[in-house]
Coordinates of N, CA and C in Angstrom, one line a residue:
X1 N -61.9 -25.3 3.1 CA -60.5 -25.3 3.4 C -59.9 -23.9 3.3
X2 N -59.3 -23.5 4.2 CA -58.3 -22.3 4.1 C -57.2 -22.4 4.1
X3 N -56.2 -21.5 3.5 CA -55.1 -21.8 2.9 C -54.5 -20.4 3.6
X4 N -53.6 -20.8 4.2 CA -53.0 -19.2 5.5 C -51.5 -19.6 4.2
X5 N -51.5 -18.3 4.2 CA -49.9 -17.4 3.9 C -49.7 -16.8 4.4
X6 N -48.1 -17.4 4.9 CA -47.6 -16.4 5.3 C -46.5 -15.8 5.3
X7 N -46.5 -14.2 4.8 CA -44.8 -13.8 4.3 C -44.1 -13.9 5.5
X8 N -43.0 -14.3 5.3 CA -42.1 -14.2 6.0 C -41.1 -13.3 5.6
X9 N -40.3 -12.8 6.1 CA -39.3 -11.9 6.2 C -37.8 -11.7 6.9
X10 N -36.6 -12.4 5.6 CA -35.9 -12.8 6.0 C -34.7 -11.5 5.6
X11 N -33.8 -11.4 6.5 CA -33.1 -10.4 6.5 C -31.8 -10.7 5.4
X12 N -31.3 -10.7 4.2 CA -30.4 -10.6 3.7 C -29.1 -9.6 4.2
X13 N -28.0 -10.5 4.6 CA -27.0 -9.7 4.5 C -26.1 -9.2 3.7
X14 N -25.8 -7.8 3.5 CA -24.4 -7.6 2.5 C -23.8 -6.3 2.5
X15 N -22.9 -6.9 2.6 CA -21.7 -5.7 2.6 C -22.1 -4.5 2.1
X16 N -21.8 -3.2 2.9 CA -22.2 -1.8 2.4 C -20.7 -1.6 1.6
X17 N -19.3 -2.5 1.9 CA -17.8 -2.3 1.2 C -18.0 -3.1 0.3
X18 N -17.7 -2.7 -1.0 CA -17.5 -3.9 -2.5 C -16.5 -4.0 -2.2
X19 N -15.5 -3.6 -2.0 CA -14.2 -4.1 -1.8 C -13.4 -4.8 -1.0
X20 N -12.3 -5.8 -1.6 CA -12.4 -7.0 -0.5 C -11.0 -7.2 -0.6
X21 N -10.1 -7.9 0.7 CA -9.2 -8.1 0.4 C -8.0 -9.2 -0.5
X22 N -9.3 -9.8 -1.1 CA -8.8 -10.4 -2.2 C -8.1 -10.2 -3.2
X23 N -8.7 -8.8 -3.9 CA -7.9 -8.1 -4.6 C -7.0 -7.7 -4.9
X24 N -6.3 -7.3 -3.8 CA -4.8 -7.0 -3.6 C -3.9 -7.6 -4.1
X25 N -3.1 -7.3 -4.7 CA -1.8 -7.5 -5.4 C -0.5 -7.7 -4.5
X26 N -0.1 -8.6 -3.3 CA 0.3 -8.0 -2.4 C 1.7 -7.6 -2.7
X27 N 2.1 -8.7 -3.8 CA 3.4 -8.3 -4.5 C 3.8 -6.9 -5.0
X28 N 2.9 -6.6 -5.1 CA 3.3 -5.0 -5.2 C 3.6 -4.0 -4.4
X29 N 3.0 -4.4 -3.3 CA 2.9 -3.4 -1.8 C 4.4 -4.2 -1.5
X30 N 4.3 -5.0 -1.1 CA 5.9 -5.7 -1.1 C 7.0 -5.3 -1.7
X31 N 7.1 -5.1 -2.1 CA 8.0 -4.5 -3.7 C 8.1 -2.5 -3.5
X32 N 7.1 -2.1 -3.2 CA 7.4 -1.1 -2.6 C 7.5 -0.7 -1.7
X33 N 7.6 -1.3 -0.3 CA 8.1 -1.7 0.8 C 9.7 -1.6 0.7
X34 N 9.6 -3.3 0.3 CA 11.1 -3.3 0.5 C 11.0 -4.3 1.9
X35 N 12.1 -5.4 2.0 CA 11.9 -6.0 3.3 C 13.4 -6.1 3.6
X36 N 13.1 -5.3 5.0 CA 14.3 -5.4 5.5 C 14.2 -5.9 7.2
X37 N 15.2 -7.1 7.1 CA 14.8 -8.3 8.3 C 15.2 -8.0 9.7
X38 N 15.7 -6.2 10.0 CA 15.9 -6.3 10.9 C 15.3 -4.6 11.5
X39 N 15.6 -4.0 12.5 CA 14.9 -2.6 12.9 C 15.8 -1.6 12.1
X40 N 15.2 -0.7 11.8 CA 15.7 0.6 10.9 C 15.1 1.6 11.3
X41 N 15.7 2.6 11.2 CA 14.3 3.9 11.0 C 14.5 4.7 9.6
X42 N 12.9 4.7 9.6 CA 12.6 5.2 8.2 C 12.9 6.4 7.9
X43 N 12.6 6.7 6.7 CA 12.9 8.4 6.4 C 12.3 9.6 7.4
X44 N 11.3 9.4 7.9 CA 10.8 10.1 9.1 C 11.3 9.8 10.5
X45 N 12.3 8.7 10.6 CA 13.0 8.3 11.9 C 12.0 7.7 12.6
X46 N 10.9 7.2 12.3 CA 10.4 6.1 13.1 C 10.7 4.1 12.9
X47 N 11.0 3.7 14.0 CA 11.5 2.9 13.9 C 11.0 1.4 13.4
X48 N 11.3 1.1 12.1 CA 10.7 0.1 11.3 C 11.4 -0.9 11.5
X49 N 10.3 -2.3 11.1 CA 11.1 -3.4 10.6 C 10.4 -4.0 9.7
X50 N 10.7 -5.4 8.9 CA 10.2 -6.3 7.5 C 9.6 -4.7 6.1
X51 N 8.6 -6.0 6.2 CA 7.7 -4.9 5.2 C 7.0 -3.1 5.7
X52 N 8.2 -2.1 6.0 CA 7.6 -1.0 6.3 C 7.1 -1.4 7.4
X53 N 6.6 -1.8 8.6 CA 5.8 -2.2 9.6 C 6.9 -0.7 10.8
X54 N 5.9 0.1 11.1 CA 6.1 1.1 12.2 C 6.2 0.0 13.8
X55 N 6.8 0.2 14.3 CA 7.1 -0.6 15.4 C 5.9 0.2 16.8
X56 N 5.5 -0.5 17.7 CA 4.2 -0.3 18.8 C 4.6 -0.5 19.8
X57 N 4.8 -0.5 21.0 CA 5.6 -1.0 22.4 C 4.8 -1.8 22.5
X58 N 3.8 -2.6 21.7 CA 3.3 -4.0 22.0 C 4.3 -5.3 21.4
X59 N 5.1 -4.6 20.4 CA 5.9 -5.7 19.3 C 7.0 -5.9 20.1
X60 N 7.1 -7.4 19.8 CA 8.9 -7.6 20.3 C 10.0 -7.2 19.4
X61 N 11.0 -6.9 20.1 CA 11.7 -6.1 19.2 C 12.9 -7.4 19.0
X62 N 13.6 -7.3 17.6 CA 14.3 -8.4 17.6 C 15.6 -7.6 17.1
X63 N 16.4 -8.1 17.0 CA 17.8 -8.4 16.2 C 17.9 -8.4 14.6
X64 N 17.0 -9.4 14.7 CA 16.8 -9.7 13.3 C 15.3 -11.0 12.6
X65 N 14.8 -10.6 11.8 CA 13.5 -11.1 12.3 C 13.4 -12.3 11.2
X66 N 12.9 -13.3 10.9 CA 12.7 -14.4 9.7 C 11.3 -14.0 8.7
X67 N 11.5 -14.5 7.6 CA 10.7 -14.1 6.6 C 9.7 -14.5 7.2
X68 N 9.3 -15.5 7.1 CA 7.6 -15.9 8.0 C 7.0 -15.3 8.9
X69 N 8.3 -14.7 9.8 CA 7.9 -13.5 10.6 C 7.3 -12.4 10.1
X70 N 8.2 -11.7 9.1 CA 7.9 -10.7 8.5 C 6.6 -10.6 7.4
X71 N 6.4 -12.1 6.7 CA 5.1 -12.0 6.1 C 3.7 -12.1 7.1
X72 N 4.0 -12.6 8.4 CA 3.0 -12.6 9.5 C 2.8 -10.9 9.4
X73 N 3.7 -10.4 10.1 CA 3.3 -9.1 10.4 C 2.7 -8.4 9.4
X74 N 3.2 -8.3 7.8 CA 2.4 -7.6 6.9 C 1.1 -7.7 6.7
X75 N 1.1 -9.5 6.8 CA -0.5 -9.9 6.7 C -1.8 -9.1 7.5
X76 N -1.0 -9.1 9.0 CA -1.9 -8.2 9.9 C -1.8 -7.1 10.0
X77 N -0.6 -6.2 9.3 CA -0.8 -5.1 8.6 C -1.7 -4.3 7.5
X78 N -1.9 -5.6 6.8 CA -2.6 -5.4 5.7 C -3.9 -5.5 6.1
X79 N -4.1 -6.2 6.7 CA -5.5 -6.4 7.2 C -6.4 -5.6 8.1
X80 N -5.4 -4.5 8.8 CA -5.9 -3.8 9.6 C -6.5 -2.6 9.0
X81 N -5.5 -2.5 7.5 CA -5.7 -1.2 6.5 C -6.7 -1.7 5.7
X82 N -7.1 -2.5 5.2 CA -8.2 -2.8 5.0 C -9.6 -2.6 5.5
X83 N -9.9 -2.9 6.8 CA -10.4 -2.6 7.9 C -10.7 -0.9 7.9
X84 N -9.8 -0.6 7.7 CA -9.9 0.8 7.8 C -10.3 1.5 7.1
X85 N -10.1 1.2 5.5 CA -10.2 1.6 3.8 C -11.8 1.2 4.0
X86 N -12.4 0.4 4.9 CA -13.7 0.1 4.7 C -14.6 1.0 4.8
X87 N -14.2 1.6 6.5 CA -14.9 2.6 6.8 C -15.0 4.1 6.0
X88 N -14.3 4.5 4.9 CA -14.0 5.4 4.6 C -14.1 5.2 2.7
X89 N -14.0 4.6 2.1 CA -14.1 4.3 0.7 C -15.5 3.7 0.1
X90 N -16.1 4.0 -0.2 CA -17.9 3.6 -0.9 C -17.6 3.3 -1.8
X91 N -16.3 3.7 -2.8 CA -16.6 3.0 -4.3 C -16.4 1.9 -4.8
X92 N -16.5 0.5 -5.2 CA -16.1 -0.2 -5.9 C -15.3 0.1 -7.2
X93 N -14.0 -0.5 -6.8 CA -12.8 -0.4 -7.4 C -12.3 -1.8 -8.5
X94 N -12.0 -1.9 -9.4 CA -11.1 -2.8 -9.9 C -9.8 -3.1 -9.3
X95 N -9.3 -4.6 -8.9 CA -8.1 -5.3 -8.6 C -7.0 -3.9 -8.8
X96 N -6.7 -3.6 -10.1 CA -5.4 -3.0 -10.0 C -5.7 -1.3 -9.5
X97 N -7.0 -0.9 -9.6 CA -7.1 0.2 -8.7 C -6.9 0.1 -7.4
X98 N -7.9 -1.0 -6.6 CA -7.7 -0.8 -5.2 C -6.4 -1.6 -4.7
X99 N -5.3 -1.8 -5.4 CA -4.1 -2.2 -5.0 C -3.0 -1.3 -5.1
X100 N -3.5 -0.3 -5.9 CA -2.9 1.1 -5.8 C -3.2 1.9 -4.4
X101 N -4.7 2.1 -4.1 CA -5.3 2.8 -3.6 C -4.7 2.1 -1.9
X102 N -4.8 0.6 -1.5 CA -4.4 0.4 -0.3 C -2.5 0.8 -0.2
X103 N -2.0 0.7 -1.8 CA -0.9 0.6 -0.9 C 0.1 1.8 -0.9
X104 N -1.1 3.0 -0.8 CA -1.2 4.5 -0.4 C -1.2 4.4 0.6
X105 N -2.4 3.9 1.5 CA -2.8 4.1 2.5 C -2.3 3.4 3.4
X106 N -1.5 2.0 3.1 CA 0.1 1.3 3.8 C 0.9 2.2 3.8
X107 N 1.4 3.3 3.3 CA 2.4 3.8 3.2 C 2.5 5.4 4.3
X108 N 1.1 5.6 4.3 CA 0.5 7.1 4.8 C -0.4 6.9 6.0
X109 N -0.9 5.6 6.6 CA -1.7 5.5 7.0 C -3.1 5.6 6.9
X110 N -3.8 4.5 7.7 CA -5.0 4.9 7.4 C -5.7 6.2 7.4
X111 N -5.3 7.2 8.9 CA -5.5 8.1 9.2 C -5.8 9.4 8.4
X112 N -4.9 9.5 7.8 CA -4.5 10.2 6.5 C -4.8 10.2 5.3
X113 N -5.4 8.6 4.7 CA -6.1 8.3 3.7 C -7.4 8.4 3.6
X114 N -8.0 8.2 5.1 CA -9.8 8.2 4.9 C -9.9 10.1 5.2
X115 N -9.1 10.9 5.4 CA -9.0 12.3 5.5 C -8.6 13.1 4.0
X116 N -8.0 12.0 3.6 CA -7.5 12.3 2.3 C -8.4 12.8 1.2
X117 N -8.0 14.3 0.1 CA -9.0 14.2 -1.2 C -9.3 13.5 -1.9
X118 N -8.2 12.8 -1.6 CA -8.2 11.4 -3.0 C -9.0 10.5 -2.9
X119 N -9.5 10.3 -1.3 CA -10.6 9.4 -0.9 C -12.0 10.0 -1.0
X120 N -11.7 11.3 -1.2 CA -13.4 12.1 -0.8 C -13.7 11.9 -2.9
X121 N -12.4 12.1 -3.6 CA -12.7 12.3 -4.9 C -13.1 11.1 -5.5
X122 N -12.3 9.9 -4.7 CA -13.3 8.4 -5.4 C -14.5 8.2 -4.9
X123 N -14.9 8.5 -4.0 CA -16.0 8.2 -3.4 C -17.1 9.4 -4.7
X124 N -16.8 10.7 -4.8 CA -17.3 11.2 -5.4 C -17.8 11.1 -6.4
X125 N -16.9 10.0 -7.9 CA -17.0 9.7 -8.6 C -15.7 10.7 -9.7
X126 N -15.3 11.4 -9.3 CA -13.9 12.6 -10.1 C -13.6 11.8 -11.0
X127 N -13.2 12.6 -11.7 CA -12.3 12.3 -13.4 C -10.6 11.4 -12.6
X128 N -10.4 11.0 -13.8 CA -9.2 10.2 -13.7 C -8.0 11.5 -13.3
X129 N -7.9 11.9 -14.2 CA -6.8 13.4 -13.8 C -7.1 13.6 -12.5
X130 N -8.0 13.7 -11.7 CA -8.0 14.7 -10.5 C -7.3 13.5 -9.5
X131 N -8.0 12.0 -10.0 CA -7.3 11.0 -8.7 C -5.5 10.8 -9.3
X132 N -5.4 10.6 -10.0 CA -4.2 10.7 -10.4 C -3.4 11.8 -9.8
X133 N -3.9 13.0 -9.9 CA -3.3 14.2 -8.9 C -3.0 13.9 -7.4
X134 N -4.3 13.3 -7.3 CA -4.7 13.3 -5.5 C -3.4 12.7 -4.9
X135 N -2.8 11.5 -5.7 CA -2.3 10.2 -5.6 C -0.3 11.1 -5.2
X136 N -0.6 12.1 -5.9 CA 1.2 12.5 -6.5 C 1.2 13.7 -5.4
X137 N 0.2 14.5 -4.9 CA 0.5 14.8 -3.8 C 0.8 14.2 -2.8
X138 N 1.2 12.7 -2.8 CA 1.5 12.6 -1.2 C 3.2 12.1 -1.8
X139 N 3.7 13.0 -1.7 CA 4.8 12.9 -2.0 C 6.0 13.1 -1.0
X140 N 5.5 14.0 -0.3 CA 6.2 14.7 1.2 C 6.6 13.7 2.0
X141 N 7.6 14.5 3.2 CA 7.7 13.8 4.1 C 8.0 14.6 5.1
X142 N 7.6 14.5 6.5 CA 7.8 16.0 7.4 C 9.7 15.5 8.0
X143 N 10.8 16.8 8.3 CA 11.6 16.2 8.9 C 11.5 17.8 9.6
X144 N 12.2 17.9 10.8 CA 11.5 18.8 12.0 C 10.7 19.9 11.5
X145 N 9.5 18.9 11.4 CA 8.2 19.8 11.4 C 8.4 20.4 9.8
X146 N 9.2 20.2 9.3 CA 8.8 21.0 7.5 C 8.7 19.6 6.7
X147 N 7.9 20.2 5.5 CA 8.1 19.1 4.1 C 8.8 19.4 3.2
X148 N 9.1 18.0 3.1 CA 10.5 17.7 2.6 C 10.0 16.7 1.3
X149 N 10.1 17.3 0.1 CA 10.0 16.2 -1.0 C 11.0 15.0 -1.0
X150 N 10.2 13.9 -1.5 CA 11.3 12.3 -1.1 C 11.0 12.0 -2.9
X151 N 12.3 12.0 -3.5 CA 12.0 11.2 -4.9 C 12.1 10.1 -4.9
X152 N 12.0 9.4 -3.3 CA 11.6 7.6 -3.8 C 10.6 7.4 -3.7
X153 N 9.5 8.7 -2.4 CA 8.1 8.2 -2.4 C 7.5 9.1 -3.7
X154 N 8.3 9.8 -4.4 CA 7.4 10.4 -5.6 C 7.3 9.6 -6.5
X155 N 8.5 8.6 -7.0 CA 8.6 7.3 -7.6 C 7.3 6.6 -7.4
X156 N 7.4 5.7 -5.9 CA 5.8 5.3 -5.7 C 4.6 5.8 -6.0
X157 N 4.2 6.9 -5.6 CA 3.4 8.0 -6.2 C 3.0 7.2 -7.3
X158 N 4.0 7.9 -8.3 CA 4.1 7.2 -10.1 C 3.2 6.1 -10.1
X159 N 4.3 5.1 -9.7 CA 4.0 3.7 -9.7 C 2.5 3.4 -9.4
X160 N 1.9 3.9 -8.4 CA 0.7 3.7 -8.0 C -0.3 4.4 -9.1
X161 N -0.4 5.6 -9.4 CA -1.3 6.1 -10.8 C -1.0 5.3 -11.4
X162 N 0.4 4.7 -12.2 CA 0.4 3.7 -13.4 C -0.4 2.5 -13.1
X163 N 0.0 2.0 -12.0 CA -1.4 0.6 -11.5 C -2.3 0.8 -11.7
X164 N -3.0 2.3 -11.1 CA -4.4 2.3 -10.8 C -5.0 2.4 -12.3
X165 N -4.1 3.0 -13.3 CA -4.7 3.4 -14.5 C -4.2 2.2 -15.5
X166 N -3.8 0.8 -15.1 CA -3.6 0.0 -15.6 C -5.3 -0.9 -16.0
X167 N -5.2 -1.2 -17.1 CA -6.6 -2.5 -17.3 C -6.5 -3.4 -16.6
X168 N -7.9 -3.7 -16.1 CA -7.6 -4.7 -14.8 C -7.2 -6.4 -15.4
X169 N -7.3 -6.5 -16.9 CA -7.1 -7.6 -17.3 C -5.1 -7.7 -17.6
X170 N -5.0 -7.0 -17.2 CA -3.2 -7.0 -17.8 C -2.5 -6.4 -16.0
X171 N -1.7 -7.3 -15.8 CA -0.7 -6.9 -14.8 C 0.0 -5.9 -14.7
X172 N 0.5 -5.2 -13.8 CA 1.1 -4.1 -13.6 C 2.6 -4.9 -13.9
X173 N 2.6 -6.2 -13.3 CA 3.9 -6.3 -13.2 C 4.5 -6.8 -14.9
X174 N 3.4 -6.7 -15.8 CA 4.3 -6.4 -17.3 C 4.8 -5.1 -17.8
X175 N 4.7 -4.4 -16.9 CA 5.4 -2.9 -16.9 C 6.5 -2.5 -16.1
X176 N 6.4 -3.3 -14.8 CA 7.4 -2.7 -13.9 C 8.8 -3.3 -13.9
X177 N 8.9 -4.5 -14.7 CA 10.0 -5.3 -14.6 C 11.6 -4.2 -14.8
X178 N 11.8 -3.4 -15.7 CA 12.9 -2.7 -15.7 C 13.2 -2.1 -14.4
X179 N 12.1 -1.7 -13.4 CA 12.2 -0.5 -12.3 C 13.1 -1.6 -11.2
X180 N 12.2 -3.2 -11.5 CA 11.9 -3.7 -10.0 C 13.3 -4.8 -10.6
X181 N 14.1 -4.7 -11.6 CA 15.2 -5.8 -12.0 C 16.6 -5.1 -12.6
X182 N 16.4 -4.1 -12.2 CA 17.1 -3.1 -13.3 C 18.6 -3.0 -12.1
X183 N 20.0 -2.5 -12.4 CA 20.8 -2.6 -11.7 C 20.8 -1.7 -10.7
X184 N 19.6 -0.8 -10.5 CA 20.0 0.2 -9.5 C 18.6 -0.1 -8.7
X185 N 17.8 -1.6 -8.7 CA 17.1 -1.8 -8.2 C 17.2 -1.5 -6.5
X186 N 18.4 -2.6 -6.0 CA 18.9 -2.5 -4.8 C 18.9 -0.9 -3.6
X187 N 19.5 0.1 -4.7 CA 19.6 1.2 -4.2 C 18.1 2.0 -4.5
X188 N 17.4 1.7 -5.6 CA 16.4 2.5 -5.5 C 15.1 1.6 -3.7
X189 N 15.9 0.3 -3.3 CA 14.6 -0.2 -2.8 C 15.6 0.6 -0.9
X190 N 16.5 0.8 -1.5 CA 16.8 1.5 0.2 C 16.4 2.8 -0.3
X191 N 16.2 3.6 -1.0 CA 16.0 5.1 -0.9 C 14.2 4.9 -0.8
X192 N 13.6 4.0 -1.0 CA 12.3 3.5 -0.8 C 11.8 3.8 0.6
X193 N 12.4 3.2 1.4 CA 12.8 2.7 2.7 C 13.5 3.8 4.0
X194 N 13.8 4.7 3.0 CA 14.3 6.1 3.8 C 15.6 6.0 3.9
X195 N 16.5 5.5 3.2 CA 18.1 5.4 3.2 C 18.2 6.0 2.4
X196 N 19.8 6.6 2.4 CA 20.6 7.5 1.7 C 21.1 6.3 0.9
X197 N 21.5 6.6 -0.4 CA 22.1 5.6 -1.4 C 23.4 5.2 -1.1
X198 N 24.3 6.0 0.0 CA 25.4 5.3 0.4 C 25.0 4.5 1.3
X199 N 23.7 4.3 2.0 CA 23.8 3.5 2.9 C 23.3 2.1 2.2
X200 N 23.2 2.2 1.4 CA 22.5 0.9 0.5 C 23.5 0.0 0.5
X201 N 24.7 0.0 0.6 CA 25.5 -1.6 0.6 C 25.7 -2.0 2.7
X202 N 25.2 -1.4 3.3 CA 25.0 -1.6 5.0 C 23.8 -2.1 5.2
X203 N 22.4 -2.4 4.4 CA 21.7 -2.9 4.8 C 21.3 -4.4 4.2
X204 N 20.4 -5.4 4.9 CA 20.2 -6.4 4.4 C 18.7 -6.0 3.7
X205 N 18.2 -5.9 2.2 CA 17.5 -5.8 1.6 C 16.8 -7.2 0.9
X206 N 15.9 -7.9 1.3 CA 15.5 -8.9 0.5 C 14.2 -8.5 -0.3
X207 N 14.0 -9.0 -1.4 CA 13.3 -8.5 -2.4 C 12.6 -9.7 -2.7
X208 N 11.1 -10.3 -2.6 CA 10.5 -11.5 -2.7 C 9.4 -11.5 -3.8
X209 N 9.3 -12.3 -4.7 CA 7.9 -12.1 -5.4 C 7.6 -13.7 -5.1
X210 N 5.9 -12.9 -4.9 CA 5.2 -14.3 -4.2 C 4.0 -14.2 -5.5
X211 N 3.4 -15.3 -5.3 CA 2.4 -15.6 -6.5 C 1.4 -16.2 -5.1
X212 N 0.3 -15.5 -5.4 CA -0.2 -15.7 -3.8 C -2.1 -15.1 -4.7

């Protein structure tokens, strides 16, 4: 009797990204957004609506848009930056890192983030200090053609090192509650958003925490 073996050779697949969009915190990205239900232009004069969402001559442009609308569009915002964080980021991150780290790259684009040091330094393996740095350089914002420091996106900045350097077993949001409940919340979430603090009682600002 003979007895045939034979190996077989089955292809396992997996992910070359550890990182997944599960992790995300979206309440946070939210929160530093800012949702505003109708078209605006941002601090750079491009013309926004809901969650930060840059407007595309594919979008319909509305009046005024409904939350479900506006969580639709983030969703596929978010998704697309993910997508993108993929091709460009090798390291496996912790929850409250890579919810820092995407909602950089929501804010700056992808473009800019997978070009970014900050991305070449995680990938690298860099000391905390240096990403921390990476993070607070994006502070700028161009207005014709020069940069222009913004203290609401250096705030964010902040906020994002404090996430990223948060333990992944403890919530950011047991720290942020004074920033994100405090009475000058309203006005700090239009200077977020690229408004002047006088214009903060002319806009409709909704502010949502989702447990998602």
């Amino acid at each position: 009797m003979f007895l045939l073996c034979l190996l077989i050779s089955i292809p396992v697949t997996s992910s070359s990204h550890a990182n997944d969009i599960a992790q995300i915190d979206r309440s946070f990205i939210m929160r530093n957004e800012g949702l505003i239900l109708y078209p605006y232009n941002d601090i750079a004069g491009y013309q926004t609506i809901c969650y930060g969402h840059k407007t595309v001559p594919s979008d319909i442009i509305k009046k005024e848009y409904t939350i479900p609308e506006c969580m639709a569009i983030f969703e596929k915002d978010l998704t697309l930056v993910v997508i993108e964080n993929n091709e460009c980021l090798e390291q496996k991150l912790n929850d409250n890192q890579y919810t820092a780290v995407i909602d950089l790259e929501f804010n700056i684009g992808s473009e800019s983030y997978c070009r970014s040091t900050l991305n070449r330094n995680l990938n690298n393996h860099e000391s905390i200090m240096r990403i921390d740095n990476d993070f607070l350089m994006w502070r700028y914002f161009t207005i014709n053609g020069k940069l222009v420091v913004s203290d609401g996106i250096y705030d964010r900045r902040k906020r994002e090192v404090d996430l990223y350097n948060t333990p992944e077993w403890k919530s950011f949001s047991q720290n942020d509650s004074e920033w994100f409940q405090s009475d000058f919340h309203f006005q700090k979430m239009a200077v977020s958003v690229g408004l002047q603090p006088s214009q903060s009682e002319k806009v409709k600002i909704v502010t949502i925490f989702y447990e998602i």
